[in-house]
Short mmCIF file of C-alpha atoms and ligand atoms in Angstrom, two decimals:
data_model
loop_
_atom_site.label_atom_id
_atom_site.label_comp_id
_atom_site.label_asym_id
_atom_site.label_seq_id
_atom_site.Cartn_x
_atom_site.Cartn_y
_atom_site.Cartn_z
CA UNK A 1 242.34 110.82 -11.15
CA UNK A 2 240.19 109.83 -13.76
CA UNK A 3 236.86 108.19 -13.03
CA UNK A 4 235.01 107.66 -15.88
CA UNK A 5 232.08 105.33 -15.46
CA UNK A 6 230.00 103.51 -18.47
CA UNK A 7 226.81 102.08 -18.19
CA UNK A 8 225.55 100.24 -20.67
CA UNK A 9 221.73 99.43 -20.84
CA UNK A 10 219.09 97.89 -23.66
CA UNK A 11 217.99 100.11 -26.28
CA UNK A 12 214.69 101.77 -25.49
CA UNK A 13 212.26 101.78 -21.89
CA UNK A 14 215.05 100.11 -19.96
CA UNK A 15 217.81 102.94 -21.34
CA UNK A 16 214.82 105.76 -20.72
CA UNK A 17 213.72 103.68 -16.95
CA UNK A 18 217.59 103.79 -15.72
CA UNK A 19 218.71 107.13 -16.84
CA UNK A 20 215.02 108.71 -14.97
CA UNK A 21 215.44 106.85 -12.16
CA UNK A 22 219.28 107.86 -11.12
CA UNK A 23 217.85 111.64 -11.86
CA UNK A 24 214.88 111.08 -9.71
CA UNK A 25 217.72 109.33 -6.77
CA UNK A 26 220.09 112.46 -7.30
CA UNK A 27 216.99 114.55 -6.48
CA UNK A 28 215.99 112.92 -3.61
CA UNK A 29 219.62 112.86 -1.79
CA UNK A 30 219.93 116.61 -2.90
CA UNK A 31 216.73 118.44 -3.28
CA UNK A 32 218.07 121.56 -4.10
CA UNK A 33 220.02 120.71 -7.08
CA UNK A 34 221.43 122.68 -9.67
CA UNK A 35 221.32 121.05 -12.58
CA UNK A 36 222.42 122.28 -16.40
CA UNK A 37 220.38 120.00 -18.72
CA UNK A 38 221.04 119.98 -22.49
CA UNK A 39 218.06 119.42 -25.00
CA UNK A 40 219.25 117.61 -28.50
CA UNK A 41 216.94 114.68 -28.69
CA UNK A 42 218.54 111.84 -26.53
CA UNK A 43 217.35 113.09 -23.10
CA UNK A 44 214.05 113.87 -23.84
CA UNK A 45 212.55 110.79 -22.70
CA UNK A 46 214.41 110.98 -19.51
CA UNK A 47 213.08 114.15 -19.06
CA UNK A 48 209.23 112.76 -20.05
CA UNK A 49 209.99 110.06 -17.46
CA UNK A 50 211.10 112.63 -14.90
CA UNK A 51 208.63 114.88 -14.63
CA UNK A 52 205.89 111.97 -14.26
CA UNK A 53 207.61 112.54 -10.93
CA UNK A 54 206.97 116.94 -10.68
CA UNK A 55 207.50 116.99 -6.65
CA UNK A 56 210.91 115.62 -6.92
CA UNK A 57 211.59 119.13 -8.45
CA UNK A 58 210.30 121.53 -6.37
CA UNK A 59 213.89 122.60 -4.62
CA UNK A 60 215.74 122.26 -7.62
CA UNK A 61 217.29 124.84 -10.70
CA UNK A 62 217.78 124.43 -13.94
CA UNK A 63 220.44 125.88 -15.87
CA UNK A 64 219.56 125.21 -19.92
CA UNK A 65 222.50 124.67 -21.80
CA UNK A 66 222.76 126.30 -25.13
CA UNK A 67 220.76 127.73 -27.12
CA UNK A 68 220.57 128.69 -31.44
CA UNK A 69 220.87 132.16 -31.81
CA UNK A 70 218.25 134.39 -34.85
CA UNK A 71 215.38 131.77 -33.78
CA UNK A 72 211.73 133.45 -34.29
CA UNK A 73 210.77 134.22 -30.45
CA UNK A 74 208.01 131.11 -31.21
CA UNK A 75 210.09 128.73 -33.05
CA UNK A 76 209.01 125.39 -31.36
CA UNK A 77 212.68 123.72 -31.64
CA UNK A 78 214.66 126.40 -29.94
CA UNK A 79 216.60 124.83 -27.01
CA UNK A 80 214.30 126.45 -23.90
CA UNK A 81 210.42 125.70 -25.66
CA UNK A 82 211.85 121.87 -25.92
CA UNK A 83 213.08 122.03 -22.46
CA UNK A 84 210.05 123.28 -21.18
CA UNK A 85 207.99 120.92 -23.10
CA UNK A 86 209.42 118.16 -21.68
CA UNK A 87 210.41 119.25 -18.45
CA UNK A 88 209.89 122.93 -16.89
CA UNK A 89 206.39 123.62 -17.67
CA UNK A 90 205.66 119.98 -16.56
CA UNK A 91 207.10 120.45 -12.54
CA UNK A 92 207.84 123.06 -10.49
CA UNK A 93 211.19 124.15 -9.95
CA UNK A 94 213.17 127.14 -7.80
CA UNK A 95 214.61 128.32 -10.59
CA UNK A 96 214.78 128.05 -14.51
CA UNK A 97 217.12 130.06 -16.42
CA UNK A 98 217.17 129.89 -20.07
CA UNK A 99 219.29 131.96 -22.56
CA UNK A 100 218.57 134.86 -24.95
CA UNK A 101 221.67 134.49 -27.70
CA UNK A 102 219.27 137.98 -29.35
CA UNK A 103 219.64 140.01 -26.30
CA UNK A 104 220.14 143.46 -27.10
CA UNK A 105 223.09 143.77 -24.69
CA UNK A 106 224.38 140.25 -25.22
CA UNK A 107 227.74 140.83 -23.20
CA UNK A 108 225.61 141.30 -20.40
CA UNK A 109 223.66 138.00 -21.11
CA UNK A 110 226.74 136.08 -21.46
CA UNK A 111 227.86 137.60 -18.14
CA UNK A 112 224.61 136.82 -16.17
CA UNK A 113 224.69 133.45 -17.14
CA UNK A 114 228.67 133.39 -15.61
CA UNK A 115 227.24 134.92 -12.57
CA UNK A 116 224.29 132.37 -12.26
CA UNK A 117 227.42 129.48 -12.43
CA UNK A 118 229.45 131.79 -10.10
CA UNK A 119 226.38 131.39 -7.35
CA UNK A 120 226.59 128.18 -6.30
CA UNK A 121 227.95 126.17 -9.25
CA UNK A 122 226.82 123.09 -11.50
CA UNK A 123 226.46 119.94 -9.05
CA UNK A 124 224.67 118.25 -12.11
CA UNK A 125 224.87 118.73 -15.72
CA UNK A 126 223.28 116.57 -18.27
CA UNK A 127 224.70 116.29 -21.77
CA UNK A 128 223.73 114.91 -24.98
CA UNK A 129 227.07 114.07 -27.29
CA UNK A 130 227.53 115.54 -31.16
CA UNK A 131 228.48 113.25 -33.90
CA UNK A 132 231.86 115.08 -33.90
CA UNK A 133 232.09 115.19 -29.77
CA UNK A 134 230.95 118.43 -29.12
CA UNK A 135 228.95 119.44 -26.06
CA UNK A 136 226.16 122.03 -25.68
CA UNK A 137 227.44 124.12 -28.59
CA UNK A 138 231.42 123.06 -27.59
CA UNK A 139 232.74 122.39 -31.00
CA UNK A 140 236.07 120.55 -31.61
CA UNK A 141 239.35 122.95 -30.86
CA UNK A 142 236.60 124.56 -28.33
CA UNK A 143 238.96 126.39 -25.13
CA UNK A 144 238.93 124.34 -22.19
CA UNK A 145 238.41 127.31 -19.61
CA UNK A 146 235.81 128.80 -22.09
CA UNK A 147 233.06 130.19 -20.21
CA UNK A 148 229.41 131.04 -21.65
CA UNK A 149 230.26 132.66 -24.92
CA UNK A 150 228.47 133.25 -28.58
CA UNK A 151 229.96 130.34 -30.71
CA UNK A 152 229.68 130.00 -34.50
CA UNK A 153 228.50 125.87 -34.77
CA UNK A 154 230.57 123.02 -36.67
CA UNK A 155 229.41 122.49 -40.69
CA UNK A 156 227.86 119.21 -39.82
CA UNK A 157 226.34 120.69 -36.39
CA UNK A 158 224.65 122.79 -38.76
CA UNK A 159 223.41 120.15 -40.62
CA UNK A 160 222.26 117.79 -38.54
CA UNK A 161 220.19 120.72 -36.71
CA UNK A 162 217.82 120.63 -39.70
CA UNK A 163 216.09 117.59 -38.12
CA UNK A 164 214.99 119.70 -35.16
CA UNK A 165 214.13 122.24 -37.65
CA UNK A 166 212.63 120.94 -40.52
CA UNK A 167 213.39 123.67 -42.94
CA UNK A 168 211.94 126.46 -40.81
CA UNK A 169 215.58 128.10 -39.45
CA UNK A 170 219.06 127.30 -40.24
CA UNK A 171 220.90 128.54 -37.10
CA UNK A 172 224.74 128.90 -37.82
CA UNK A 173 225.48 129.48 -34.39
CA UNK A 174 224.58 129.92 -31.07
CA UNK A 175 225.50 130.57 -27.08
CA UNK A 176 226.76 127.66 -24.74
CA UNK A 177 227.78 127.20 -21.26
CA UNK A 178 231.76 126.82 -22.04
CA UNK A 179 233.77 123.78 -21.22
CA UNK A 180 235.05 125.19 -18.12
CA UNK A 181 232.38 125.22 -16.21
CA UNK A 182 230.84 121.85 -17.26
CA UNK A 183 234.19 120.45 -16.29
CA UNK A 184 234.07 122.40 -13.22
CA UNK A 185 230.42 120.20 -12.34
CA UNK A 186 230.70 118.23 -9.63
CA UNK A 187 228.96 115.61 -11.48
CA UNK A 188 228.75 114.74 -15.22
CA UNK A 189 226.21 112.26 -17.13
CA UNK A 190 226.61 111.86 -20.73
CA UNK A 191 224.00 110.56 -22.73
CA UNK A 192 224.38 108.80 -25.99
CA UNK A 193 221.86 106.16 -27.49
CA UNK A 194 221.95 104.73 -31.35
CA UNK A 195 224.50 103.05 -33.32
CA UNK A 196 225.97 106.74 -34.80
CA UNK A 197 227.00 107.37 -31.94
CA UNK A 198 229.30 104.66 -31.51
CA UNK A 199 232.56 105.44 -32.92
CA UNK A 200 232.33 109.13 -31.15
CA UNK A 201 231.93 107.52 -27.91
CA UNK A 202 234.67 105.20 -28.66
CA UNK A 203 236.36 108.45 -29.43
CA UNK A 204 235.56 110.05 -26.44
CA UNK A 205 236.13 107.16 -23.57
CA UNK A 206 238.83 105.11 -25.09
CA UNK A 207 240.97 107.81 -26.66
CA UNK A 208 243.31 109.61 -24.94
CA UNK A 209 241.96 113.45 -23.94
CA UNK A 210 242.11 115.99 -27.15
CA UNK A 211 240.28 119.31 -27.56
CA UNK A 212 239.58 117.76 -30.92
CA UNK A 213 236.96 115.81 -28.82
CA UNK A 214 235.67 118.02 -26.38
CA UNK A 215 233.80 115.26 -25.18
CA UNK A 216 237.34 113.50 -24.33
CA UNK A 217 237.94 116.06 -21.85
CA UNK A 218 235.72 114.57 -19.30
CA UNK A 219 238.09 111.54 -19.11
CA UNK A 220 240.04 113.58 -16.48
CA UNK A 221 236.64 114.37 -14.77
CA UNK A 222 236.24 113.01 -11.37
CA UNK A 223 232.46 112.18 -11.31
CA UNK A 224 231.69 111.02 -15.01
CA UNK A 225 228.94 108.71 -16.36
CA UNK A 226 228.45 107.81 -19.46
CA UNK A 227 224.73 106.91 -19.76
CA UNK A 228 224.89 104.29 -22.85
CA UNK A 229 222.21 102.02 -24.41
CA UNK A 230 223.99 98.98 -26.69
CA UNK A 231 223.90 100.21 -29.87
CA UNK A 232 225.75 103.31 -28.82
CA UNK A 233 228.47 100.92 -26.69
CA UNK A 234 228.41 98.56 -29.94
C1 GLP B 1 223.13 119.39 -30.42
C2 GLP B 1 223.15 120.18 -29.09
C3 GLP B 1 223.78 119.39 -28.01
C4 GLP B 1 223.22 117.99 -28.09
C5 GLP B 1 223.83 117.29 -29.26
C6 GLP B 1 223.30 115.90 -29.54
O1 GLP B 1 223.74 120.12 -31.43
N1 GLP B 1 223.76 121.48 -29.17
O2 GLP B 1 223.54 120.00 -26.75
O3 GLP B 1 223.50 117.31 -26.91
O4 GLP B 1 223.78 118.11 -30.41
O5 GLP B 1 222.01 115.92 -30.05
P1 GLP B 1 221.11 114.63 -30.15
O6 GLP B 1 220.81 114.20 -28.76
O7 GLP B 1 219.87 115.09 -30.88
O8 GLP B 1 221.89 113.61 -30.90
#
């Protein structure tokens, strides 16, 4: 049974305010939560908001959820320095796990991050939404029992990349947690702000389910919420 949910807020603080302060409640009913939290740029605030709160951490793990593989080791945009910019290095937590897409034995990276899944599961994971519906690095015609796997990304995931690199890498692909097991979460938020994102969420809520959209997957999901500001829900 189906149970999408859509909230719509105002653009800006109030959008930023809501979002932080149902992750701050989820923390406080379950401490020790294990959470898989994308980067992109729509939950950063949330995360700035969150971590003006660090203690509400302290029990819980993160999972990060992709990552852009042939990055310098200090490129600043890579997918775990923005997550621990804005969140990890700002509160404590049980557990962080990031992922290396350049490990020498990447089978075995791929595998580990399986195995940190297999240990307990995702009760929370927090996506961000791709012009073209993909999540983490999910791109359309993505398997739905994919696990964590090296994926090549979409042309215009490419693209629109560049504005988290600014000319400094061109990452044509990378390693995501696979559909299956953010399906598999026991909860889901989606977060989409900004007019461009309005026809994918229309897409993706109001369009039957197609792996076209990986995003309109979660429409079967049992625990979904779609975290939207107006211009998004416009
Ligand atoms: C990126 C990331 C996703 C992210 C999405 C949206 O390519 N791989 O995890 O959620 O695209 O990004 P943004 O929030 O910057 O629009």
């Amino acid at each position: 049974m189906s149970a999408v949910r859509r909230v719509v807020i105002a653009a800006g603080d109030a959008w930023v305010d809501a979002v932080a302060t149902a992750l701050l409640d989820r923390l406080a009913a379950a401490p020790d939560l294990r959470m898989c939290l994308a980067t992109g740029s729509t939950p950063l605030p949330v995360y700035d908001r969150a971590a003006r709160s660090p203690e509400s951490f302290a029990q819980a793990s993160v999972l990060l959820l992709d990552e852009f593989g042939g990055l310098p080791a200090d490129e600043p945009a890579s997918c775990d320095c923005v997550l621990r910019d804005h969140l990890v290095d700002r509160v404590p937590l049980a557990e962080y796990r990031s992922i290396d897409p350049d490990a020498d034995d990447l089978a075995a990276e791929l595998r580990s991050i399986d195995t940190w899944i297999d240990g307990g599961g995702i009760d929370l994971a927090v996506l961000g939404l791709g012009r073209n519906g993909h999540l983490g690095m999910n791109e359309p015609g993505s398997p739905p029992d994919g696990r964590t796997a090296r994926v090549d990304l979409a042309p215009t995931t490419i693209e629109g990349a560049q504005r988290y690199f600014e000319g400094r890498a061109h990452p044509k692909w990378g390693v995501t947690v696979g559909l299956r097991d953010l399906l598999a979460a026991r909860e889901v938020w989606v977060l989409a702000t900004g007019a461009a994102k309005a026809d994918i969420v229309v897409a993706s809520v109001d369009r039957p389910a197609t792996t076209d959209v990986p995003a309109s997957l979660l429409r079967n999901h049992p625990e979904c919420t779609w975290w939207l500001d107006d211009p998004a829900d416009s």
